Every structure is written in C-alpha cells, then in structure tokens.
Amino acid sequence: MDMKSLYLLIALAPLAGSIIAGLFGWAIGRRAAHVVTILGVAVSAVLSFRVLYGFMSGQAEVFNEPVYTWLTVGGIDYSVGFLVDSLTAMMLVVVTSVSLMVHIYTIGYMHEDPGYQRFFSYISLFTFSMLMLVMSNNFIQLFFGWEAVGLVSYLLIGFWFKRPTAIYANLKAFLVNRVGDFGFLLGIGLVMAYFGGSLDYQAVFAAAPALAGKTIQIIPGVDWSLITVTCLLLFVGAMGKSAQFPLHVWLPDSMEGPTPISALIHAATMVTAGIFMVARMSPLYEMSDVALNFILVIGSITALFMGFLGIVQTDIKRVVAYSTLSQLGYMTVALGVSAYSVAVFHLMTHAFFKALLFLGAGSVIMGMHHDQDMRNMGGLRKYMPITWLTSLLGSLALIGTPFFSGFYSKDSIIEAVQASHLPASGFASFAVIVGVFVTAFYSFRMYFLVFHGKERWMEAKHGHDAHGHDDHDHHHGLGPNDKPHESPWVVTLPLILLAIPSVVIGYLAIEPMLYGDFFKNVIFVNHEAHPVMEELAHEFHSAAGMGMHAFTTAPFWLALSGVVVAWFFYMKAPHIPAKIKQTFAPVNRLLENKYYLDEIYYAVFAKGSRALGTFFWKIGDMLLIDGLFVNGSAKLVGAFSRVTRKLQTGFIYSYATTMIIGVLALVTIWFAPLIIR
C-alpha cells in the first residue's frame, strides 16, 4: 500500500463506519452498528500507530501532497490534501486511540438508549472530522474539518433533543463557535488576499517573511501589522474551538450530552483543534510579539479563573469540565511563550488523563443510577474499586504528581513561562503557579467527596430527590434497595487502558518531543527572540532527574497543599467550607453564577440582538417597507382611484362639458403669454 492510500484509509475508515451505522443502523441492528464503527476507528488507530512508529524510528518521510482538487478559481486551488509529519502523526494517535476507547466504553454506557446506532454514527463522524482537520495541508481543508467538528458537536451535545436543556446547550455551543469562526474565516481571507494567492501551508509560510513589514488599515489612518492582524483573527477561531475566555461559555454546558461525547470533545477532538492550529501556524505567530502577548494573557485568565469555578461545582461532570477549561488555558499559555512543543505535549498527556477522568465520572454516574450530584455520593471506593483506582491515577496525573504524565507537561509549561521575557509573562507566571493549588484542591475535593467519607447516597435515596440530570429519561439516583455497583468490563477496560498512558506517557515522551528532533522542521521558533526552549533544554538532564528535582519545587508543594486542604475540609472538618461559603457569600455567588458572563452575554448580545431585530422589524419592515412602500403605494392608488371614479358618471353631457373645459384650459395656457405681451 502506497502512503497516499494509507492516509486515505486512516481518514475514511471512521467515515465508512459512520455512514453504515447512520444510514443502515435500523436494518443491521445495534450490535452490528457498534462493531462496524469500532472496526473503522480501530483500523485508523492501528495505522496511526504505524505512522507514528515510522517517524519515531526515522523511517517515515514527510508527506505533503494534494489528494483531490475540486475547484480552481482565480489561480487558487481549493483541494483536499494531506500534510503528514511528526506533529500530525502524534495527533493521529491521540485522536484515534482515545476515540477507540470511547467507542468501546459507549457499548456499556449507552446500551439502554434508543438512539444507540445514531450515537455511534455521530462519534465516528466526529473522529473523521478531527482527522481531516489534523491531516490538512491547506486552509480550505482545515476550515472544512474546523466546521465539521463544530457541526457534529452540535448534534452530540443535543443528542437527547427532547430535553430543553440539551437543545439550549447545543445552540449555545453552535452560536459561540460561530463568533470565533467568523474571526477565523476573516484570518483565512487575509491569507488568501496577501500571502501569494495560495492557501497551502508551505506556500503561505514561505511568503510570510516578505510581509513582515506589511501594514493594512482597518481604521482609516491607523496602520496595523498584517501578520499581527492575521494571527489575531486566526486565534479568535482558536478561542472559540478551544474554549478560551471569553468564548469559553459553551464548554461547561456541553455536559448536557452523554458522558462518552463529553470525554471525546474535552480530550481528543474539538477543544484541541485550536491548540493544534496555533502550533501548526508557528511560523506566522513567531513574527508577532503582539499576538503572542495577547495569547499569553487570554490563556492565563482561562487557566486561573476557570479553575476557580471548579471549586464550587457539585455536578461531577462539571468539575471535570472546568478542569478542561483550566488545562486548555495552560496549553494556550505555552503557545504564548513560543513553547509550542510543550503545548502539544500537554495536549497529548491531557488527552489521556482527561478522557480517563471523564469516563471514570461516567462510570460513577452509572454506578449511582445516573445521579451526578457529588453531595449524594461518598464511600464508593469499596463498591467500585476499578473506577476508584483509575480515577485516582487520573487525578494524580491532572495535578502534576511527579513521574505522572501530567507532571512532565504541566511543569514544563510553568518553567517555560518563567523563562519567557514577554511583557505578559509576569501575570502568566502568577496565574499558572496559583492554578497548581487550585487544580489540586478541586480535583481532590471531587475525589474525596465521591470515593471516601460518609456514604451520603443512603441519605439521598431516603430523603430528598436526587439531583442527577445526565443521560437518560428514566429514574435518577439509587432506589430504596439499590447499592452502587462497579461498571461492566466494556466500561472498566477503557479505564484501565487509559490509565496506563496517564501514568507513563510523559516520562517516555518528554525527551524526544521537547528536547529531541521529533518536531524538527515541523514547529518553528525564533530562538533569538524567544529563547524559552533553549533555556529549558539547558536545565533538562533526564526525565528521572526532573521527577526527583520536582520534590524541591514550589509547584509540588502547592499541589500537595491543595490535596491536604481538600482532605481536611471535606473529610475532617466539613463545617469549614460551609463557614467559608457563608462568610464570603458574594464571592461564592459570583463563582456559582460563573462571573455572570451568561447573564451579561444575554443582556448585551441576546437581548441587544433581539432589540435591534425588533427595531428593524417595526421601523424598517412594518413602518417603511410594509407601511410606506407596499401598503402606502396601494393606499395612494386607492385614494387616486376614489377621486377619479367620481368623474366616471356615465352621462354624455358630463364628458362633453369636461372636454370643453379642457380645450378652454389648453387654449388659455397657449395664448396667455401672447396676451400678456
């Protein structure tokens, strides 16, 4: 098999499974639907590992060719083309392996759902869309994949379309992403207009240095750097897809979708698209310190302030969702300090342990009969030992425990920020350091409330109604005779398989990915202007040495402090959080209402748009168009007709008199000037 055929098979295998399950699921049945979709993703995963091995061993060569040209206009080719290098190979493995685990997990999680075949079709289509995005070698295909993951996320977040909350959530995600995608499309438009008339990555990167001093005028009389404006507009798209402040508001509400899609969106698809795009565009971003500082500030705000929101959540899935927001902020911070390889390294490690945490949360929800409220849990360790252990490993990876995968990527981000000389790096350093404590606190707050302490589900099922609102329309919460139970093997097997890379992948991959040649000639950094990676390489000696040194650093002690404080607050002295909540009630309300951003957006944009629409409807449509032009012209004709109708008497003498008067008037007009002279 030649390389083009291999890459086509990687991309199209999930699409084939999606089409079969989606169009013929009613005929082939539930079992065949999941078999064909899992088989398609498994084929992609196996071949993706083969591609990655080729780049790791030095046997593979970069593939950059068009596959199909469907339109040529004005000398610009709109084509499907693949760019497969080490960055693509890494993303292929992350997307397909996590997606495969989610597919297997879905068999157990969705087995009672009437939309079983439809769900498998959607998640396979999601995988195909993300593969097309990461394999693209031009902006047109990138935009196709960009919009395709947005469309499928809309379908999956609103999968239970009979629930108003799901419809609200998927519409919110769709509209917020339209805002980001509008900026992204404008950025692509600038590329098309100024970068040599080509949309191919390599042609654009080659043309960029000649445009370093090029300016454009967005506001008359004010010059803006073309490169800076292009980079900022492209990053606006990343802010939407990767849920960066202030376009992050859609991501927590995406929890209305089934848990498997929450894991897929938050770990391997969609939200990673923006991070990947900026890393791929590193030759452009390296030419604009303004854009890098902007990215750094946005990432810092997201990393810190979204972490604060995780502290007050009671829904187990929403805690993990805000964790995703915070970790995406960390990745964006790494992009801002030109540590692109560190950003994609954290993207990779995060994909595994975040998928593990989401699927672990889903397993807990299954064991609790679809009650998601952590206040109704506790003591689940002895009932769900596999879920408990894998969730513990995922939590340890998330908070950056030395030698776990998250440690190597998160600490590398912190070190990169501290080594940066950009003006915004001071605030960023503060944000990522404080974020370590915050992450550890909310992560182990969730862990202790769910798996340890008093069995509060006993009180919940005999007292108030359960607060669950996740996945199914049947009864939420444990019944009078129910106990939590471990999930079936199709759920626990993906947890075990994801726990392995969550522990070891960072240790194995840090040296080749950050300090080796893995991303050589793929990610470009101007080391003279941004020497961050050179300084990190000077300090790095080995993965083991980095892990041992961590025990003497501030991030480790902050993370440990977060765990200890969470244990003390929720296991030993639960009255303290209640007292803090009461004492700082305004702050608590601010956090519980998510900084009131939803209300602000509704008041300014939703109500503002409706008010503007009402104005144009009443003034423009009803008054001017209907009232004046349409109905007004009709009324004018009617009034004129009523006057002229009175002249139509039907008598000859009336018409004769009118004619005589008309002739006399013409004669008078004709001879009047002569008489006056």
XYZ file of C-alpha atoms in Angstrom:
677
model
C 0.000 0.000 0.000
C 1.415 3.392 -1.002
C 1.438 6.239 1.535
C -1.420 8.180 -0.074
C -3.693 5.148 0.130
C -2.605 4.551 3.727
C -3.510 8.086 4.779
C -6.804 7.959 2.905
C -7.661 4.760 4.757
C -6.836 6.362 8.115
C -9.167 9.256 7.373
C -12.001 7.400 5.645
C -12.312 4.243 7.768
C -14.264 6.030 10.557
C -16.411 7.772 7.920
C -17.355 4.425 6.396
C -18.435 3.107 9.792
C -20.382 6.289 10.467
C -22.287 6.070 7.176
C -23.163 2.405 7.645
C -24.342 2.866 11.247
C -26.169 6.100 10.455
C -27.999 5.142 7.262
C -28.445 1.413 7.791
C -28.403 1.075 11.581
C -32.136 0.357 11.597
C -31.509 -2.640 9.332
C -28.270 -4.067 10.708
C -29.172 -3.684 14.405
C -27.375 -2.388 17.480
C -24.586 -4.965 17.654
C -23.564 -4.592 14.009
C -23.670 -0.781 14.342
C -21.120 -0.721 17.138
C -18.995 -3.429 15.507
C -18.659 -1.574 12.209
C -17.891 1.807 13.819
C -15.394 0.346 16.292
C -13.748 -1.583 13.462
C -13.381 1.617 11.415
C -11.791 3.543 14.281
C -9.604 0.549 15.205
C -8.236 0.394 11.646
C -7.399 4.106 11.841
C -5.779 3.658 15.256
C -3.577 0.736 14.190
C -2.433 2.529 11.050
C -1.848 5.732 13.035
C 0.462 3.880 15.413
C 2.293 2.540 12.373
C 2.737 6.085 11.049
C 3.953 7.349 14.436
C 6.433 4.495 14.720
C 7.774 5.412 11.306
C 8.542 8.965 12.421
C 9.967 7.841 15.771
C 12.315 5.380 14.058
C 13.310 7.849 11.346
C 11.965 5.644 8.554
C 8.987 7.807 7.588
C 9.215 10.880 5.388
C 7.008 13.959 5.459
C 4.046 13.567 3.112
C 2.663 16.797 1.642
C 0.536 16.265 -1.441
C -2.912 17.156 -2.768
C -5.334 14.270 -2.915
C -8.184 15.833 -4.848
C -8.726 19.276 -6.379
C -12.403 20.098 -6.571
C -12.272 23.746 -7.648
C -9.819 26.242 -9.139
C -10.813 29.909 -9.120
C -8.543 32.837 -9.941
C -5.472 30.631 -9.847
C -6.253 29.376 -6.321
C -6.763 25.640 -5.860
C -9.420 24.511 -3.418
C -8.299 20.990 -2.704
C -8.148 18.101 -0.295
C -4.553 17.494 0.657
C -2.625 15.753 3.410
C 0.364 17.028 5.381
C 1.615 14.141 7.498
C 4.638 14.899 9.647
C 5.572 14.110 13.247
C 3.012 16.597 14.633
C 0.267 15.048 12.528
C 1.361 11.524 13.488
C 1.178 12.365 17.190
C -2.286 13.898 16.778
C -3.498 10.908 14.753
C -2.555 8.529 17.561
C -4.157 10.719 20.234
C -7.412 11.175 18.311
C -7.853 7.575 17.184
C -6.729 5.861 20.399
C -8.905 7.983 22.691
C -11.794 7.695 20.236
C -11.411 3.919 20.187
C -11.602 3.784 23.980
C -14.705 5.994 23.911
C -16.339 3.765 21.287
C -15.796 0.646 23.398
C -16.958 2.438 26.544
C -20.136 3.560 24.763
C -21.304 -0.050 24.372
C -21.824 -0.250 28.117
C -22.837 3.336 28.767
C -25.486 3.694 26.051
C -26.788 0.149 25.944
C -30.294 1.164 27.023
C -30.566 4.236 24.816
C -32.980 4.101 21.857
C -30.587 6.247 19.785
C -27.773 3.709 20.084
C -26.954 3.397 16.366
C -27.279 7.143 15.814
C -24.828 7.856 18.632
C -22.199 5.517 17.214
C -22.650 7.112 13.801
C -22.121 10.579 15.275
C -18.974 9.767 17.272
C -17.370 8.060 14.272
C -18.231 11.105 12.160
C -16.655 13.258 14.876
C -13.461 11.214 14.633
C -13.390 11.542 10.835
C -13.854 15.318 11.071
C -10.968 15.708 13.503
C -8.720 13.510 11.370
C -9.418 15.665 8.318
C -8.557 18.745 10.369
C -5.202 17.492 11.672
C -4.151 15.955 8.340
C -4.905 19.059 6.245
C -2.142 20.770 4.300
C -4.170 23.856 3.360
C -6.548 26.332 4.933
C -9.612 25.197 2.987
C -9.450 21.638 4.283
C -8.557 22.984 7.728
C -11.736 25.062 7.638
C -13.752 22.060 6.478
C -12.565 19.982 9.433
C -12.964 23.011 11.714
C -16.628 23.412 10.792
C -17.296 19.679 10.672
C -16.253 19.132 14.299
C -18.462 22.105 15.217
C -21.436 20.587 13.412
C -21.026 17.135 14.946
C -20.536 18.629 18.406
C -23.867 20.403 17.905
C -25.507 17.060 17.068
C -23.907 15.270 20.023
C -24.405 17.912 22.718
C -28.083 17.975 21.756
C -28.238 14.199 21.288
C -31.247 13.984 23.621
C -33.133 16.532 21.567
C -36.342 16.152 23.583
C -34.681 17.814 26.584
C -34.842 21.645 26.540
C -31.524 21.926 28.414
C -29.755 19.879 25.731
C -31.212 21.995 22.938
C -30.170 25.165 24.775
C -26.648 23.799 25.283
C -26.038 22.741 21.693
C -27.449 26.006 20.334
C -25.208 27.930 22.731
C -22.159 25.948 21.602
C -23.038 26.484 17.963
C -23.581 30.250 18.286
C -20.488 30.921 20.403
C -18.366 28.981 17.943
C -19.851 30.998 15.084
C -18.372 34.093 16.712
C -14.925 32.520 16.818
C -15.268 31.023 13.354
C -16.149 34.420 11.881
C -12.758 35.727 13.034
C -11.095 32.539 11.786
C -12.666 32.977 8.356
C -11.514 36.611 8.205
C -7.985 35.436 9.006
C -8.123 32.920 6.158
C -9.402 35.716 3.925
C -6.341 37.825 4.737
C -4.111 34.849 3.959
C -5.811 34.436 0.596
C -5.566 38.156 -0.206
C -1.965 38.875 0.793
C 0.092 35.672 1.066
C 0.829 34.981 -2.583
C -2.625 33.843 -3.621
C -2.210 30.362 -2.164
C -3.906 28.583 0.720
C -1.314 25.832 1.005
C 0.518 25.952 4.350
C 4.008 25.701 2.945
C 3.394 28.406 0.334
C 1.939 30.713 2.983
C 4.856 30.114 5.370
C 7.323 30.773 2.536
C 5.603 34.064 1.660
C 5.338 35.288 5.264
C 8.893 36.687 5.787
C 8.463 39.096 2.880
C 5.349 40.502 4.578
C 6.999 41.186 7.943
C 6.753 44.961 7.492
C 3.459 44.984 5.579
C 0.685 47.079 7.139
C -3.027 47.386 6.479
C -5.579 49.957 7.569
C -8.610 48.551 9.346
C -9.413 52.010 10.687
C -8.600 54.780 8.187
C -5.339 56.465 9.120
C -4.228 53.718 11.551
C -1.668 51.187 10.331
C -1.801 47.609 11.600
C 0.740 44.887 11.015
C -0.687 42.402 8.505
C 0.953 39.454 10.270
C -0.385 40.550 13.666
C -3.941 41.039 12.422
C -3.885 37.695 10.604
C -2.562 35.853 13.667
C -5.078 37.513 15.994
C -8.009 36.679 13.718
C -6.901 33.066 13.405
C -6.552 32.907 17.182
C -10.111 34.202 17.614
C -11.148 30.967 15.924
C -8.983 29.044 18.375
C -10.613 30.921 21.274
C -13.972 29.541 20.180
C -12.928 25.966 19.450
C -10.535 25.630 22.391
C -12.904 27.472 24.751
C -10.681 30.357 25.803
C -12.028 33.305 27.770
C -14.395 34.958 26.902
C -15.614 32.409 24.311
C -15.460 29.567 26.840
C -19.081 29.708 27.972
C -20.272 26.873 25.738
C -17.965 24.174 27.104
C -19.459 23.603 30.598
C -22.937 23.360 29.064
C -21.682 20.680 26.679
C -22.118 18.352 29.677
C -25.748 18.002 28.552
C -24.518 15.482 26.018
C -23.852 11.849 27.005
C -20.682 11.270 29.013
C -18.800 9.475 26.186
C -19.060 12.533 23.956
C -18.026 14.768 26.835
C -14.838 12.727 27.027
C -14.283 12.874 23.273
C -14.891 16.632 22.995
C -12.764 17.503 26.025
C -9.903 15.090 25.434
C -9.142 14.347 21.802
C -11.285 16.419 19.452
C -12.743 19.911 19.084
C -11.114 21.696 22.034
C -7.666 20.542 20.955
C -8.232 21.900 17.439
C -7.338 25.477 18.368
C -4.148 24.446 20.183
C -3.097 22.294 17.235
C -3.846 25.083 14.748
C -1.683 27.664 16.534
C 1.163 25.154 16.828
C 0.863 24.374 13.118
C 0.936 28.118 12.352
C 4.063 28.700 14.474
C 5.977 30.271 11.533
C 3.368 33.058 11.470
C 2.984 33.557 15.220
C 6.741 33.803 15.706
C 6.636 37.012 13.650
C 4.275 38.861 16.024
C 5.061 39.508 19.683
C 1.763 41.396 19.945
C -0.162 38.259 19.023
C 1.916 36.132 21.404
C 1.293 38.515 24.305
C -2.421 38.501 23.565
C -2.443 34.694 23.518
C -0.492 34.651 26.779
C -2.967 36.938 28.581
C -6.033 35.035 27.328
C -4.512 31.692 28.326
C -3.545 32.980 31.782
C -7.044 34.281 32.503
C -8.568 30.986 31.372
C -6.123 28.828 33.346
C -6.701 30.624 36.636
C -10.261 31.896 36.652
C -11.845 28.804 35.124
C -10.078 26.758 37.788
C -11.765 28.856 40.483
C -15.158 27.846 39.068
C -14.308 24.164 39.524
C -14.152 24.702 43.299
C -17.879 25.411 43.694
C -19.324 22.779 41.342
C -21.440 19.949 42.735
C -22.002 18.109 39.426
C -19.170 15.598 38.950
C -19.021 16.145 35.194
C -18.894 19.921 35.526
C -15.880 19.726 37.839
C -14.032 17.814 35.120
C -15.335 20.267 32.503
C -13.901 23.286 34.308
C -10.694 21.328 34.740
C -10.565 21.046 30.945
C -11.028 24.794 30.598
C -8.195 25.445 33.012
C -5.842 22.962 31.315
C -6.622 24.440 27.909
C -5.543 27.743 29.417
C -2.218 26.143 30.369
C -1.742 24.930 26.791
C -2.546 28.400 25.460
C -0.041 29.953 27.868
C 2.621 27.623 26.465
C 1.735 28.750 22.937
C 2.042 32.369 24.048
C 5.634 31.940 25.232
C 6.606 30.161 21.973
C 6.803 26.768 23.711
C 4.649 25.172 21.004
C 6.105 21.711 21.524
C 5.305 21.941 25.252
C 1.721 22.948 24.412
C 1.146 19.931 22.160
C 2.963 17.718 24.667
C 0.460 18.805 27.337
C -2.309 18.340 24.772
C -1.223 14.719 24.373
C -0.828 13.876 28.075
C -4.019 15.745 28.937
C -5.969 13.803 26.312
C -5.312 10.520 28.082
C -5.882 11.512 31.704
C -8.833 13.778 30.897
C -10.529 11.019 28.901
C -9.843 8.760 31.882
C -11.414 11.239 34.313
C -14.494 11.778 32.164
C -15.054 8.105 31.558
C -14.422 7.468 35.269
C -17.058 10.083 36.090
C -19.404 8.317 33.695
C -18.737 5.025 35.429
C -19.593 6.652 38.765
C -22.798 8.042 37.260
C -23.726 4.555 36.041
C -22.999 3.093 39.469
C -25.163 5.806 41.048
C -28.024 5.134 38.606
C -27.405 8.416 36.763
C -27.172 10.727 39.736
C -24.381 13.229 39.090
C -24.510 15.231 42.309
C -21.376 14.645 44.396
C -23.358 15.584 47.527
C -25.223 12.292 47.087
C -22.087 10.170 46.814
C -19.293 9.197 49.189
C -17.720 5.902 50.159
C -17.842 4.485 46.621
C -14.317 3.105 46.883
C -15.397 -0.287 48.199
C -18.259 -0.613 45.708
C -16.365 0.487 42.572
C -12.684 -0.481 43.092
C -11.585 -0.284 39.446
C -13.273 3.072 38.897
C -11.777 4.315 42.176
C -8.210 3.311 41.338
C -8.245 4.575 37.755
C -9.869 7.861 38.820
C -7.181 8.284 41.475
C -4.463 7.772 38.858
C -6.158 10.282 36.554
C -6.432 12.829 39.357
C -2.763 12.386 40.285
C -1.818 12.948 36.648
C -4.024 16.043 36.455
C -2.497 17.780 39.462
C 1.055 17.160 38.236
C 2.261 14.499 40.643
C 5.957 13.788 39.956
C 6.582 10.968 37.471
C 2.957 11.003 36.254
C 2.319 12.196 32.700
C 0.686 15.468 33.684
C 3.674 16.417 35.797
C 6.099 16.480 32.888
C 3.890 18.581 30.653
C 2.446 20.970 33.276
C 5.777 21.657 34.988
C 7.361 22.241 31.588
C 4.735 24.899 30.922
C 5.446 26.585 34.264
C 9.192 26.556 33.588
C 8.667 27.908 30.073
C 6.594 30.818 31.358
C 9.198 31.645 33.990
C 11.890 31.649 31.298
C 9.936 33.961 28.981
C 10.793 37.635 28.581
C 7.485 38.742 27.064
C 5.741 41.602 28.916
C 2.739 39.436 29.792
C 4.838 36.591 31.218
C 4.749 38.027 34.757
C 0.987 37.740 35.032
C 1.093 34.369 33.287
C 3.640 33.040 35.781
C 1.422 34.082 38.683
C -1.651 32.503 37.070
C -0.093 29.118 36.341
C 1.548 28.864 39.765
C -1.656 29.677 41.672
C -3.507 27.386 39.281
C -1.477 24.432 40.584
C -3.005 24.782 44.059
C -6.483 25.428 42.650
C -6.304 22.366 40.377
C -5.179 20.093 43.202
C -7.883 21.420 45.502
C -10.898 20.992 43.222
C -9.620 17.672 41.817
C -9.242 16.035 45.215
C -12.347 17.735 46.556
C -14.154 15.724 43.880
C -12.135 12.599 44.613
C -12.778 12.653 48.369
C -16.469 13.556 48.042
C -17.065 10.710 45.588
C -14.916 7.841 46.826
C -14.280 8.424 50.531
C -16.063 9.539 53.646
C -19.679 9.018 54.606
C -21.988 7.117 52.257
C -24.324 10.035 51.568
C -26.225 8.155 48.895
C -28.014 6.376 51.728
C -29.414 9.721 52.849
C -30.188 10.826 49.309
C -32.353 7.854 48.423
C -34.356 8.068 51.646
C -34.524 11.834 51.780
C -34.604 14.445 49.090
C -34.768 13.677 45.398
C -31.522 13.049 43.577
C -30.034 15.933 41.672
C -28.893 13.925 38.692
C -29.723 15.239 35.266
C -27.403 13.426 32.946
C -28.179 10.914 30.383
C -31.451 9.108 30.484
C -35.060 9.999 30.967
C -35.686 7.241 33.485
C -35.322 7.498 37.275
C -32.215 9.294 38.555
C -30.488 8.058 41.686
C -30.443 4.870 43.731
C -33.677 3.233 44.733
C -34.505 2.099 48.290
C -32.983 -1.335 47.734
C -30.111 -0.302 45.449
C -26.405 -0.039 46.111
C -23.677 1.435 43.917
C -22.090 -1.138 41.659
C -18.993 -1.484 39.524
C -19.469 -0.967 35.794
C -19.267 -3.800 33.223
C -15.986 -4.704 31.520
C -16.729 -2.650 28.391
C -16.601 0.382 30.691
C -13.754 -0.603 33.008
C -11.446 -1.912 30.241
C -11.104 1.533 28.593
C -10.462 2.996 32.049
C -7.568 0.592 32.625
C -6.153 1.137 29.134
C -6.303 4.921 29.514
C -4.754 4.797 32.993
C -1.543 3.298 31.593
C -0.550 6.261 29.354
C -1.853 8.649 32.024
C 0.943 7.348 34.229
C 3.846 6.625 31.854
C 3.486 8.567 28.590
C 5.008 11.769 29.982
C 8.114 10.002 31.251
C 8.625 8.255 27.922
C 7.862 11.143 25.574
C 9.269 14.290 27.190
C 12.826 13.957 25.930
C 12.134 13.210 22.233
C 9.178 15.607 21.981
C 10.641 18.614 23.793
C 14.404 18.251 23.565
C 14.947 15.834 20.705
C 14.337 16.029 16.959
C 10.748 14.817 16.978
C 9.350 18.228 15.950
C 12.384 19.341 13.968
C 11.359 21.297 10.841
C 7.725 20.974 11.930
C 7.411 23.547 14.705
C 9.381 26.731 14.106
C 10.695 29.008 16.856
C 12.735 32.181 16.538
C 15.240 31.256 19.240
C 16.928 34.649 19.157
C 13.718 36.499 20.018
C 12.130 33.725 22.087
C 14.863 31.543 23.658
C 12.499 29.715 26.046
C 13.037 26.191 24.734
C 16.811 26.657 24.662
C 16.782 27.627 28.340
C 14.586 24.630 29.213
C 16.886 22.309 27.281
C 19.886 23.673 29.175
C 18.238 22.831 32.513
C 16.845 19.411 31.481
C 19.026 16.355 32.077
C 16.644 13.385 32.181
C 13.031 12.512 32.878
C 14.017 10.750 36.081
C 16.121 13.697 37.219
C 13.259 16.100 36.506
C 10.921 13.952 38.603
C 13.331 13.793 41.528
C 14.031 17.523 41.399
C 10.272 18.255 41.498
C 10.056 17.414 45.212
C 12.032 20.593 45.972
C 9.986 22.933 43.768
C 7.057 25.224 44.559
C 4.544 23.507 42.198
C 4.908 20.194 44.031
C 4.322 21.719 47.449
C 1.406 23.791 46.159
C -0.191 20.678 44.681
C 0.386 18.741 47.901
C -1.116 21.629 49.870
C -4.199 21.568 47.662
C -4.686 17.850 48.297
C -4.196 18.222 52.063
C -6.557 21.186 52.315
C -9.212 19.323 50.293
C -8.846 16.273 52.566
C -9.092 18.361 55.725
C -12.045 20.438 54.519
C -14.177 17.590 53.216
C -13.098 14.593 55.284
C -12.244 16.034 58.702
C -13.892 19.434 59.036
C -16.777 19.788 56.538
C -18.140 22.707 58.562
C -15.222 24.868 57.376
C -16.265 25.011 53.679
C -19.815 25.821 54.807
C -18.497 28.605 57.031
C -16.296 29.986 54.248
C -19.245 29.876 51.868
C -21.348 31.825 54.343
C -18.623 34.349 55.185
C -17.727 35.051 51.578
C -21.252 34.795 50.214
C -20.776 37.471 47.492
C -17.676 35.701 46.159
C -19.474 32.369 46.283
C -22.426 33.815 44.346
C -20.012 35.241 41.787
C -18.435 31.822 41.269
C -21.715 29.899 41.286
C -23.045 32.280 38.636
C -19.865 31.832 36.557
C -18.890 35.504 36.844
C -22.352 36.368 35.446
C -20.972 36.060 31.923
C -24.055 34.190 30.708
C -26.270 36.980 32.027
C -24.017 39.654 30.525
C -23.980 37.947 27.159
C -27.737 37.508 27.288
C -28.312 41.152 28.212
C -25.810 42.627 25.765
C -25.883 40.261 22.832
C -29.060 38.180 23.015
C -31.387 40.920 24.249
C -29.439 43.526 22.283
C -29.780 41.498 19.111
C -33.473 40.987 19.769
C -33.930 44.706 20.427
C -32.088 45.539 17.207
C -34.148 42.970 15.339
C -37.360 44.368 16.851
C -36.345 47.878 15.760
C -35.686 46.816 12.177
C -38.887 44.753 12.189
C -41.152 47.521 13.440
C -39.447 50.521 11.820
C -37.819 49.030 8.756
C -40.236 46.257 7.892
C -43.635 47.233 9.271
C -43.394 51.045 9.013
C -41.187 51.665 5.979
C -41.437 48.584 3.759
C -44.952 47.368 4.560
C -46.418 50.661 5.781
C -44.916 53.143 3.314
C -43.763 51.330 0.202
C -46.125 48.358 -0.069
C -49.314 49.364 1.737
C -48.590 53.086 1.240
C -48.412 52.785 -2.550
C -51.579 50.684 -2.516
C -53.389 53.301 -0.422
C -52.186 56.078 -2.755
C -53.507 54.257 -5.785
C -56.756 53.579 -3.940
C -57.166 57.247 -2.984
C -56.452 58.392 -6.526
C -58.922 55.809 -7.832
C -61.644 57.022 -5.487
C -61.236 60.577 -6.820
C -61.148 59.610 -10.457
C -64.086 57.232 -10.002
C -66.335 60.186 -9.203
C -65.594 61.603 -12.657
C -66.962 58.472 -14.298
C -70.712 59.379 -14.283
C -71.813 57.529 -17.449
C -73.594 60.663 -18.936
C -72.529 62.082 -22.334
C -73.141 65.701 -21.313
C -70.735 65.310 -18.394
C -67.981 64.049 -20.643
C -68.721 66.822 -23.246
C -68.557 69.513 -20.568
C -65.269 68.117 -19.308
C -63.820 68.084 -22.826
C -64.892 71.705 -23.475
C -63.367 72.837 -20.180
C -60.163 71.002 -21.083
C -59.965 72.616 -24.518
C -60.563 76.072 -22.995
C -57.796 75.433 -20.463
C -55.329 74.450 -23.208
C -56.232 77.471 -25.314
C -55.832 79.755 -22.309
C -52.436 78.302 -21.476
C -51.325 78.608 -25.103
C -52.474 82.213 -25.703
C -51.885 83.651 -22.231
C -48.221 84.605 -22.910
C -49.234 86.406 -26.128
C -51.968 88.410 -24.389
C -49.585 89.383 -21.555
C -47.056 90.726 -24.061
